[in-house]
Every structure is written in C-alpha cells, then in structure tokens.
mmCIF file of C-alpha atoms in Angstrom:
data_model
loop_
_atom_site.group_PDB
_atom_site.id
_atom_site.type_symbol
_atom_site.label_atom_id
_atom_site.label_comp_id
_atom_site.label_asym_id
_atom_site.label_seq_id
_atom_site.Cartn_x
_atom_site.Cartn_y
_atom_site.Cartn_z
ATOM 1 C CA GLU A 12 55.388 -47.183 48.583
ATOM 2 C CA ILE A 13 54.522 -43.535 48.039
ATOM 3 C CA THR A 14 51.299 -41.268 47.465
ATOM 4 C CA ILE A 15 51.032 -38.323 45.210
ATOM 5 C CA ASP A 16 49.090 -35.996 44.319
ATOM 6 C CA TYR A 17 47.882 -35.298 40.791
ATOM 7 C CA TYR A 18 45.499 -33.610 39.003
ATOM 8 C CA LYS A 19 44.312 -35.651 36.194
ATOM 9 C CA MET A 20 43.976 -34.647 32.003
ATOM 10 C CA ASP A 21 40.989 -32.385 33.286
ATOM 11 C CA ARG A 22 42.274 -30.743 36.102
ATOM 12 C CA SER A 23 40.627 -33.879 38.443
ATOM 13 C CA PHE A 24 42.744 -33.403 41.825
ATOM 14 C CA VAL A 25 43.135 -37.054 43.239
ATOM 15 C CA THR A 26 45.732 -39.166 45.374
ATOM 16 C CA HIS A 27 46.740 -42.374 45.202
ATOM 17 C CA ARG A 28 49.069 -44.919 46.689
ATOM 18 C CA LEU A 29 51.010 -46.732 44.753
ATOM 19 C CA ILE A 30 54.072 -48.675 44.273
ATOM 20 C CA PRO A 31 56.556 -47.723 41.566
ATOM 21 C CA LEU A 32 57.415 -49.624 39.078
ATOM 22 C CA ALA A 33 59.880 -47.716 36.256
ATOM 23 C CA VAL A 34 60.299 -44.355 35.046
ATOM 24 C CA LEU A 35 60.018 -43.857 31.503
ATOM 25 C CA PHE A 36 60.190 -41.355 28.298
ATOM 26 C CA GLN A 37 58.113 -41.926 26.003
ATOM 27 C CA ASP A 38 55.055 -39.435 23.260
ATOM 28 C CA TYR A 39 57.450 -36.133 24.584
ATOM 29 C CA TYR A 40 56.884 -36.701 28.286
ATOM 30 C CA PHE A 41 58.255 -38.840 31.865
ATOM 31 C CA TYR A 42 55.761 -40.972 32.926
ATOM 32 C CA LEU A 43 55.912 -43.026 36.812
ATOM 33 C CA ILE A 44 54.453 -46.985 35.721
ATOM 34 C CA ALA A 45 52.476 -47.803 39.063
ATOM 35 C CA TYR A 46 50.788 -50.982 40.694
ATOM 36 C CA LYS A 47 48.239 -48.501 42.410
ATOM 37 C CA CYS A 48 48.027 -50.357 46.387
ATOM 38 C CA ASP A 49 44.873 -50.963 46.241
ATOM 39 C CA ASP A 50 44.130 -52.763 43.031
ATOM 40 C CA VAL A 51 44.215 -56.487 43.448
ATOM 41 C CA LYS A 52 44.885 -56.858 39.958
ATOM 42 C CA LYS A 53 48.894 -55.070 39.948
ATOM 43 C CA GLU A 54 47.825 -53.595 36.714
ATOM 44 C CA PRO A 55 50.337 -50.999 35.795
ATOM 45 C CA ARG A 56 49.282 -47.863 35.839
ATOM 46 C CA TYR A 57 50.587 -44.556 34.396
ATOM 47 C CA PHE A 58 50.708 -40.813 35.727
ATOM 48 C CA ARG A 59 52.465 -37.651 33.727
ATOM 49 C CA VAL A 60 55.162 -36.514 36.033
ATOM 50 C CA ASP A 61 54.999 -32.775 35.522
ATOM 51 C CA ARG A 62 51.246 -33.572 36.766
ATOM 52 C CA ILE A 63 51.968 -34.937 40.139
ATOM 53 C CA GLU A 64 51.710 -31.387 42.949
ATOM 54 C CA ALA A 65 52.883 -34.220 45.795
ATOM 55 C CA ILE A 66 54.689 -37.420 46.761
ATOM 56 C CA LYS A 67 55.127 -38.600 50.244
ATOM 57 C CA VAL A 68 57.452 -41.813 51.353
ATOM 58 C CA HIS A 69 55.911 -44.355 53.608
ATOM 59 C CA ARG A 70 58.504 -45.976 55.749
ATOM 60 C CA GLN A 71 56.134 -49.080 53.586
ATOM 61 C CA VAL A 72 57.685 -51.368 51.703
ATOM 62 C CA SER A 73 55.778 -53.243 48.871
ATOM 63 C CA GLN A 74 57.868 -55.918 46.521
ATOM 64 C CA PRO A 75 56.953 -54.734 42.874
ATOM 65 C CA HIS A 76 59.190 -58.064 41.642
ATOM 66 C CA LEU A 77 56.935 -59.788 42.762
ATOM 67 C CA TYR A 78 54.609 -59.091 40.098
ATOM 68 C CA SER A 79 54.837 -59.268 36.654
ATOM 69 C CA PHE A 80 56.020 -56.054 34.673
ATOM 70 C CA ASP A 81 57.272 -56.486 31.790
ATOM 71 C CA GLU A 82 58.780 -52.684 30.835
ATOM 72 C CA GLY A 83 58.869 -53.700 27.354
ATOM 73 C CA ASP A 84 56.310 -55.454 26.131
ATOM 74 C CA PHE A 85 54.596 -52.307 28.535
ATOM 75 C CA ARG A 86 56.238 -49.326 25.419
ATOM 76 C CA ASN A 87 54.865 -51.941 22.998
ATOM 77 C CA HIS A 88 51.132 -52.201 23.906
ATOM 78 C CA ASN A 89 49.834 -48.746 24.156
ATOM 79 C CA LEU A 90 49.866 -46.088 21.873
ATOM 80 C CA LEU A 91 50.193 -42.513 22.421
ATOM 81 C CA MET A 92 49.396 -43.568 27.121
ATOM 82 C CA TRP A 93 46.284 -43.503 26.473
ATOM 83 C CA PRO A 94 44.136 -45.288 29.058
ATOM 84 C CA GLY A 95 41.303 -47.398 28.285
ATOM 85 C CA PRO A 96 40.518 -51.106 27.916
ATOM 86 C CA LYS A 97 43.128 -54.275 26.472
ATOM 87 C CA ARG A 98 41.857 -55.473 22.825
ATOM 88 C CA THR A 99 42.267 -57.349 20.428
ATOM 89 C CA ILE A 100 41.685 -54.691 16.586
ATOM 90 C CA GLN A 101 41.506 -55.783 12.988
ATOM 91 C CA PHE A 102 41.946 -53.277 10.096
ATOM 92 C CA GLU A 103 43.080 -53.328 6.315
ATOM 93 C CA PHE A 104 45.590 -51.333 5.284
ATOM 94 C CA SER A 105 46.583 -49.857 2.000
ATOM 95 C CA GLY A 106 48.794 -47.153 2.915
ATOM 96 C CA PRO A 107 52.457 -46.833 1.297
ATOM 97 C CA SER A 108 54.411 -47.874 4.166
ATOM 98 C CA LEU A 109 53.101 -51.443 5.820
ATOM 99 C CA GLN A 110 56.513 -51.612 7.584
ATOM 100 C CA ALA A 111 56.237 -47.863 9.298
ATOM 101 C CA VAL A 112 52.792 -49.719 10.356
ATOM 102 C CA LEU A 113 54.999 -52.724 11.632
ATOM 103 C CA ASP A 114 57.532 -50.766 13.440
ATOM 104 C CA LYS A 115 55.254 -49.170 15.291
ATOM 105 C CA LEU A 116 52.703 -51.258 16.516
ATOM 106 C CA PRO A 117 55.709 -53.878 16.507
ATOM 107 C CA HIS A 118 52.666 -56.925 17.726
ATOM 108 C CA ALA A 119 51.232 -56.349 14.986
ATOM 109 C CA GLN A 120 50.586 -59.490 12.221
ATOM 110 C CA ILE A 121 49.314 -59.303 8.694
ATOM 111 C CA ILE A 122 46.731 -62.210 8.427
ATOM 112 C CA LYS A 123 46.278 -61.758 5.087
ATOM 113 C CA ARG A 124 46.692 -59.601 2.461
ATOM 114 C CA ILE A 125 43.733 -59.068 -0.170
ATOM 115 C CA GLY A 126 45.329 -56.939 -3.089
ATOM 116 C CA GLU A 127 48.143 -56.030 -4.360
ATOM 117 C CA HIS A 128 49.030 -53.098 -1.614
ATOM 118 C CA LYS A 129 46.139 -54.357 0.881
ATOM 119 C CA TYR A 130 46.333 -55.889 4.405
ATOM 120 C CA LEU A 131 44.467 -57.578 7.108
ATOM 121 C CA ILE A 132 46.392 -57.039 10.053
ATOM 122 C CA GLU A 133 45.233 -57.801 13.701
ATOM 123 C CA VAL A 134 47.154 -56.676 17.109
ATOM 124 C CA THR A 135 46.130 -56.627 20.694
ATOM 125 C CA THR A 136 46.620 -53.350 22.424
ATOM 126 C CA GLN A 137 45.939 -51.940 25.679
ATOM 127 C CA GLY A 138 44.407 -48.141 25.943
ATOM 128 C CA ASP A 139 42.395 -45.871 23.541
ATOM 129 C CA GLY A 140 46.408 -44.622 21.463
ATOM 130 C CA ILE A 141 45.839 -47.169 18.966
ATOM 131 C CA LYS A 142 42.068 -44.968 18.053
ATOM 132 C CA MET A 143 44.382 -41.838 18.232
ATOM 133 C CA TRP A 144 46.509 -43.208 15.731
ATOM 134 C CA LEU A 145 44.224 -44.737 14.045
ATOM 135 C CA LEU A 146 42.369 -42.607 13.288
ATOM 136 C CA SER A 147 45.603 -40.213 11.645
ATOM 137 C CA GLN A 148 46.107 -42.872 8.479
ATOM 138 C CA HIS A 149 43.376 -41.144 7.132
ATOM 139 C CA SER A 150 41.511 -43.481 4.526
ATOM 140 C CA TRP A 151 44.423 -45.225 4.172
ATOM 141 C CA VAL A 152 42.781 -47.925 7.149
ATOM 142 C CA LYS A 153 39.853 -49.799 7.915
ATOM 143 C CA VAL A 154 38.983 -51.081 10.728
ATOM 144 C CA VAL A 155 36.803 -54.370 10.992
ATOM 145 C CA ALA A 156 36.849 -56.066 14.026
ATOM 146 C CA PRO A 157 35.428 -56.294 17.097
ATOM 147 C CA LYS A 158 32.109 -55.086 15.951
ATOM 148 C CA ASP A 159 31.679 -53.015 19.283
ATOM 149 C CA PHE A 160 35.254 -51.034 18.096
ATOM 150 C CA VAL A 161 34.153 -50.633 13.973
ATOM 151 C CA GLU A 162 30.772 -48.718 15.296
ATOM 152 C CA GLU A 163 33.618 -47.337 17.941
ATOM 153 C CA MET A 164 35.386 -45.484 15.441
ATOM 154 C CA LYS A 165 32.446 -44.974 13.206
ATOM 155 C CA ALA A 166 31.096 -42.750 15.523
ATOM 156 C CA GLU A 167 34.363 -40.682 16.270
ATOM 157 C CA ILE A 168 34.201 -40.426 12.800
ATOM 158 C CA ASN A 169 30.958 -38.784 11.851
ATOM 159 C CA SER A 170 31.756 -36.187 14.992
ATOM 160 C CA MET A 171 34.473 -35.616 13.370
ATOM 161 C CA LEU A 172 32.920 -34.675 10.145
ATOM 162 C CA ALA A 173 30.191 -33.214 12.015
ATOM 163 C CA LEU A 174 32.481 -30.432 12.873
ATOM 164 C CA TYR A 175 32.630 -29.171 9.714
ATOM 165 C CA GLN A 176 28.579 -29.637 8.301
#
C-alpha cells in the first residue's frame, strides 16, 4: 500500500491511501490506477502521475489480484480519463466516418440504421469523457437516451451558446 499527496484538477490538495494496480499512458499523460484502501466497492480510481507531490510506501502488502481489474476494459470504457458515472447512452450519428466512432468506442453497438448515412448507436462508458467527446462531434451527433443525459447535453450546449450572445 502507498499514500500519495495529490493535487486535484482544481488544485486542491488531498491525501489518499491506495492499493496500486497499474500505470498507464493515455491522452498525453501517465496515470496511476489504484483502489482506495477504504473503498469497499474497490472501484479503480486514476491519478495523473504529474500531480502526485509525494509518495509514502507502507509495509502493509495488499493483494490487488483478489479484485477484478481489466486494464483493457478500463481503457475502452474511460474516454479522456475524465471521472464520472457509468452509464449506457444512445445517440444518432450522421457524420462522414462511422468507423471512426466505432474505433473510438470499441464497445459501441450499432442498434439500427436510420437513413442512408445515419445510425443509432449504443455504448456503455464510465466517466464524463463521453460527453466531451460527443460535443466534439459537431452536429453529427444527437443524444437520444437516457433522458437525464439528454438534458445534461442540452444544458451544456445552452451554456456554450450563451458565451456567444
């Protein structure tokens, strides 16, 4: 087990006692993937390595192999390494490259073809990186489910629009 002193994105300082699982490189940064020692659910958390101020190694040895963790699955469900809830969403895509969507979202499924160049896609993701990615797809994307995520997208688009008025 280790304890890290860590600066969060908002520059607030926190200390965590962790069970390290992996170090991975994604989206321009190295991340420490770990379980929090006091987390009974043992959900993997990620910490940008460049934000770790100090590391203390403890003599206590945990057994992370007792918990389920699949690095490939973790990578495929976490876009942009942005924390947030796990959710299944559906969206319509009408852009020029359906294959690019399927490459970015390896677990996505095409539910049905709506028109000549429009598809209904469903994907389960972890975190809010999916919202950031969907917004980067311009008017080629329309989120249709779940309703709370549709409302979240509308609110974000309205906030963006207000910047230009």
